[in-house]
Coordinates of N, CA, C and O in Angstrom, one line a residue:
M1 N 3.6 -2.8 -6.3 CA 3.4 -3.3 -4.9 C 3.0 -2.1 -4.1 O 3.5 -1.0 -4.2
Y2 N 2.1 -2.3 -3.2 CA 1.6 -1.3 -2.2 C 2.3 -1.6 -0.9 O 2.3 -2.7 -0.5
Y3 N 2.8 -0.5 -0.3 CA 3.3 -0.6 1.1 C 2.6 0.4 1.9 O 2.5 1.6 1.6
F4 N 2.0 -0.1 3.0 CA 1.2 0.9 3.8 C 1.1 0.5 5.3 O 1.3 -0.7 5.7
I5 N 0.8 1.5 6.1 CA 0.4 1.3 7.5 C -1.1 1.3 7.6 O -1.8 2.1 7.0
Y6 N -1.6 0.4 8.4 CA -3.1 0.3 8.5 C -3.5 0.2 10.0 O -2.7 -0.1 10.8
K7 N -4.8 0.5 10.2 CA -5.4 0.3 11.5 C -6.6 -0.5 11.3 O -7.5 -0.3 10.5
T8 N -6.6 -1.6 12.1 CA -7.8 -2.5 12.1 C -8.5 -2.3 13.4 O -7.9 -2.3 14.5
T9 N -9.8 -2.1 13.3 CA -10.6 -1.7 14.5 C -11.7 -2.7 14.7 O -12.4 -3.1 13.7
N10 N -12.0 -3.1 15.9 CA -13.1 -3.9 16.3 C -14.3 -3.0 16.4 O -14.3 -2.1 17.3
S11 N -15.3 -3.1 15.6 CA -16.5 -2.2 15.6 C -17.4 -2.5 16.8 O -18.2 -1.6 17.1
L12 N -17.2 -3.5 17.6 CA -18.0 -3.8 18.7 C -17.5 -3.2 20.0 O -18.2 -2.7 20.9
N13 N -16.1 -3.1 20.1 CA -15.6 -2.5 21.4 C -14.6 -1.4 21.2 O -14.0 -0.9 22.1
G14 N -14.3 -1.1 19.9 CA -13.4 0.0 19.6 C -11.9 -0.3 19.8 O -11.0 0.6 19.5
K15 N -11.5 -1.5 20.2 CA -10.1 -1.8 20.3 C -9.5 -1.9 18.9 O -10.2 -2.2 17.9
Y16 N -8.2 -1.5 18.8 CA -7.6 -1.4 17.5 C -6.2 -2.1 17.4 O -5.6 -2.4 18.4
Y17 N -5.7 -2.2 16.2 CA -4.4 -2.8 15.9 C -3.7 -2.0 14.8 O -4.4 -1.8 13.8
Y18 N -2.5 -1.6 15.0 CA -1.8 -0.9 13.9 C -0.8 -1.9 13.3 O -0.1 -2.7 14.1
G19 N -0.6 -1.9 12.0 CA 0.3 -2.9 11.4 C 0.9 -2.3 10.1 O 0.4 -1.3 9.6
A20 N 1.8 -3.1 9.5 CA 2.4 -2.7 8.2 C 2.0 -3.9 7.3 O 2.0 -5.1 7.7
H21 N 1.8 -3.5 6.0 CA 1.4 -4.6 5.0 C 1.9 -4.2 3.7 O 1.8 -3.0 3.3
S22 N 2.4 -5.2 2.9 CA 2.7 -5.0 1.5 C 1.9 -6.0 0.7 O 1.8 -7.2 1.1
T23 N 1.4 -5.5 -0.4 CA 0.6 -6.4 -1.2 C 0.4 -5.9 -2.6 O 0.6 -4.7 -2.9
E24 N 0.1 -6.7 -3.5 CA -0.2 -6.3 -4.9 C -1.7 -6.0 -5.0 O -2.1 -5.2 -5.9
N25 N -2.5 -6.5 -4.1 CA -4.0 -6.3 -4.2 C -4.4 -5.5 -2.9 O -4.5 -6.1 -1.8
I26 N -4.6 -4.3 -3.0 CA -5.0 -3.4 -1.9 C -6.2 -3.8 -1.2 O -6.4 -3.6 0.0
D27 N -7.1 -4.5 -1.9 CA -8.4 -5.0 -1.3 C -8.3 -6.5 -1.0 O -9.2 -7.3 -1.2
D28 N -7.2 -7.0 -0.4 CA -7.0 -8.4 -0.2 C -7.6 -8.9 1.1 O -7.6 -10.1 1.4
G29 N -8.3 -8.1 1.8 CA -9.0 -8.5 3.0 C -8.1 -8.7 4.3 O -8.6 -9.2 5.3
Y30 N -6.8 -8.4 4.2 CA -5.9 -8.6 5.3 C -6.2 -7.7 6.4 O -6.4 -6.5 6.3
L31 N -6.4 -8.3 7.6 CA -6.7 -7.5 8.8 C -5.5 -7.4 9.8 O -5.5 -6.5 10.6
G32 N -4.5 -8.3 9.7 CA -3.4 -8.2 10.6 C -3.0 -9.6 11.0 O -3.7 -10.6 11.0
S33 N -1.8 -9.7 11.6 CA -1.2 -11.0 12.0 C -0.9 -11.1 13.5 O -0.3 -12.0 14.0
G34 N -1.2 -10.0 14.3 CA -0.9 -10.0 15.7 C -1.6 -11.1 16.4 O -2.8 -11.4 16.1
V35 N -1.0 -11.7 17.4 CA -1.6 -12.8 18.2 C -2.9 -12.4 18.9 O -3.9 -13.1 18.7
A36 N -2.9 -11.3 19.6 CA -4.1 -10.8 20.2 C -5.2 -10.5 19.2 O -6.4 -10.7 19.5
L37 N -4.8 -9.9 18.1 CA -5.8 -9.5 17.1 C -6.4 -10.8 16.5 O -7.6 -10.9 16.3
K38 N -5.6 -11.8 16.2 CA -6.1 -13.0 15.6 C -7.1 -13.7 16.6 O -8.2 -14.2 16.2
K39 N -6.8 -13.7 17.9 CA -7.7 -14.3 18.9 C -9.0 -13.5 18.9 O -10.1 -14.1 19.0
A40 N -8.9 -12.2 18.8 CA -10.1 -11.3 18.9 C -11.0 -11.6 17.6 O -12.2 -11.6 17.7
I41 N -10.4 -11.8 16.5 CA -11.1 -12.0 15.2 C -11.9 -13.4 15.4 O -13.0 -13.5 15.0
Q42 N -11.2 -14.4 16.0 CA -11.9 -15.7 16.2 C -13.1 -15.5 17.2 O -14.1 -16.1 17.0
K43 N -12.9 -14.7 18.2 CA -13.9 -14.5 19.2 C -15.1 -13.7 18.7 O -16.3 -14.1 18.9
Y44 N -14.9 -12.6 18.0 CA -15.9 -11.7 17.6 C -16.4 -11.8 16.1 O -17.4 -11.3 15.8
G45 N -15.6 -12.5 15.3 CA -15.9 -12.7 13.9 C -15.3 -11.6 13.0 O -15.3 -10.4 13.4
K46 N -14.8 -12.1 11.9 CA -14.1 -11.2 10.9 C -15.0 -10.0 10.5 O -14.6 -8.9 10.3
E47 N -16.3 -10.3 10.5 CA -17.3 -9.2 10.0 C -17.4 -8.0 10.9 O -17.9 -7.0 10.6
N48 N -16.8 -8.2 12.2 CA -16.9 -7.1 13.1 C -15.6 -6.3 13.2 O -15.4 -5.5 14.1
F49 N -14.7 -6.4 12.2 CA -13.5 -5.7 12.1 C -13.4 -5.0 10.8 O -13.9 -5.5 9.8
Y50 N -12.8 -3.8 10.8 CA -12.5 -3.1 9.5 C -11.1 -2.5 9.5 O -10.6 -2.2 10.5
R51 N -10.6 -2.5 8.3 CA -9.2 -2.0 8.2 C -9.3 -0.6 7.4 O -10.0 -0.5 6.4
E52 N -8.5 0.3 7.9 CA -8.3 1.6 7.2 C -6.9 1.8 7.0 O -6.0 1.5 7.8
I53 N -6.5 2.4 5.8 CA -5.1 2.7 5.5 C -4.8 4.0 6.1 O -5.5 5.0 5.9
V54 N -3.7 4.0 6.9 CA -3.3 5.2 7.6 C -2.3 6.0 6.8 O -2.4 7.3 6.7
E55 N -1.4 5.3 6.1 CA -0.4 6.0 5.3 C 0.3 5.1 4.4 O 0.6 3.9 4.7
F56 N 0.5 5.5 3.1 CA 1.2 4.8 2.1 C 2.7 5.1 2.3 O 3.1 6.2 2.7
C57 N 3.6 4.1 1.9 CA 5.0 4.2 2.1 C 5.7 3.9 0.7 O 5.1 3.3 -0.1
N58 N 6.9 4.3 0.6 CA 7.7 4.1 -0.6 C 8.5 2.8 -0.7 O 9.1 2.6 -1.7
G59 N 8.5 2.1 0.4 CA 9.2 0.8 0.3 C 9.1 0.1 1.7 O 8.5 0.7 2.7
E60 N 9.6 -1.1 1.8 CA 9.5 -1.9 3.0 C 10.2 -1.3 4.2 O 9.6 -1.2 5.3
N61 N 11.4 -0.8 4.0 CA 12.1 -0.2 5.1 C 11.4 1.0 5.7 O 11.2 1.1 6.9
E62 N 10.9 1.9 4.8 CA 10.2 3.1 5.3 C 8.9 2.6 6.0 O 8.5 3.2 7.0
M63 N 8.2 1.6 5.5 CA 7.0 1.1 6.0 C 7.2 0.6 7.5 O 6.4 1.0 8.4
Y64 N 8.2 -0.2 7.7 CA 8.5 -0.7 9.1 C 8.9 0.4 10.0 O 8.5 0.4 11.2
L65 N 9.7 1.4 9.5 CA 10.0 2.5 10.4 C 8.8 3.3 10.8 O 8.7 3.7 12.0
K66 N 7.9 3.5 9.9 CA 6.7 4.3 10.2 C 5.8 3.5 11.1 O 5.1 4.1 12.0
E67 N 5.7 2.2 10.9 CA 4.9 1.4 11.8 C 5.4 1.5 13.2 O 4.5 1.7 14.1
E68 N 6.7 1.4 13.4 CA 7.2 1.5 14.7 C 6.8 2.8 15.4 O 6.4 2.9 16.5
K69 N 6.9 3.9 14.6 CA 6.6 5.2 15.1 C 5.1 5.4 15.5 O 4.8 5.8 16.5
I70 N 4.3 4.9 14.6 CA 2.8 5.0 14.8 C 2.4 4.2 16.0 O 1.6 4.7 16.8
V71 N 2.9 3.0 16.1 CA 2.5 2.1 17.2 C 2.9 2.8 18.5 O 2.2 2.9 19.5
A72 N 4.1 3.3 18.5 CA 4.6 4.0 19.7 C 3.8 5.2 20.1 O 3.5 5.4 21.3
E73 N 3.3 6.0 19.1 CA 2.5 7.1 19.4 C 1.1 6.8 19.9 O 0.5 7.6 20.6
H74 N 0.5 5.7 19.4 CA -0.9 5.4 19.7 C -1.1 4.2 20.6 O -2.2 3.9 20.9
Y75 N 0.0 3.6 21.1 CA -0.2 2.4 22.0 C -0.8 2.8 23.3 O -0.2 3.6 24.1
K76 N -1.9 2.2 23.6 CA -2.5 2.2 24.9 C -3.0 0.8 25.2 O -3.9 0.3 24.6
K77 N -2.3 0.1 26.1 CA -2.5 -1.3 26.4 C -3.9 -1.7 26.5 O -4.3 -2.8 25.9
E78 N -4.8 -1.0 27.2 CA -6.1 -1.4 27.4 C -7.0 -1.3 26.1 O -8.0 -1.9 26.0
E79 N -6.6 -0.4 25.2 CA -7.4 -0.2 24.0 C -6.8 -0.8 22.7 O -7.4 -0.7 21.7
C80 N -5.7 -1.5 22.8 CA -4.9 -1.9 21.7 C -4.7 -3.4 21.6 O -4.4 -4.0 22.7
Y81 N -4.8 -4.0 20.4 CA -4.4 -5.4 20.3 C -2.9 -5.6 20.0 O -2.4 -6.7 20.0
N82 N -2.2 -4.5 19.7 CA -0.7 -4.6 19.6 C -0.2 -5.1 21.0 O -0.6 -4.6 22.0
M83 N 0.8 -6.0 21.0 CA 1.3 -6.5 22.2 C 2.4 -5.6 22.8 O 2.7 -5.8 24.0
G84 N 2.9 -4.7 22.1 CA 3.9 -3.8 22.7 C 4.3 -2.8 21.6 O 3.7 -2.7 20.5
V85 N 5.3 -2.0 21.9 CA 5.7 -0.9 21.1 C 7.0 -1.3 20.4 O 7.9 -1.9 21.0
G86 N 7.2 -1.0 19.1 CA 8.4 -1.2 18.4 C 8.4 -2.4 17.5 O 7.8 -3.4 17.7
C87 N 9.1 -2.2 16.4 CA 9.2 -3.2 15.3 C 10.7 -3.4 15.0 O 11.3 -2.4 14.7
K88 N 11.2 -4.6 15.1 CA 12.6 -4.8 14.9 C 13.0 -5.1 13.4 O 14.1 -5.2 13.1
R89 N 12.0 -5.3 12.6 CA 12.2 -5.6 11.2 C 12.9 -4.5 10.4 O 13.5 -4.8 9.4
S90 N 12.8 -3.3 10.8 CA 13.4 -2.2 10.1 C 14.9 -2.0 10.4 O 15.5 -1.2 9.7
R91 N 15.5 -2.8 11.2 CA 16.9 -2.5 11.6 C 17.8 -3.5 10.9 O 17.5 -4.6 10.5

């Protein structure tokens, strides 16, 4: 199982989304599940988004803790599809 933090970016406007994902298939095409991100994918088309892996983690708890930290460090409301800072799954 792979556990990682990813960044999905809209190649048309530069807006981004940080998330956590666990999967058996690292190339599963997953872009994220955030509400604003999903709306943007519908509007602009999946082909205009790309995902990059920011950091691999050793397990689910570590993954969610790192996601919370990374979103907090990089959150800029105007530039970001994340709806806010913080992830409660790690607690």
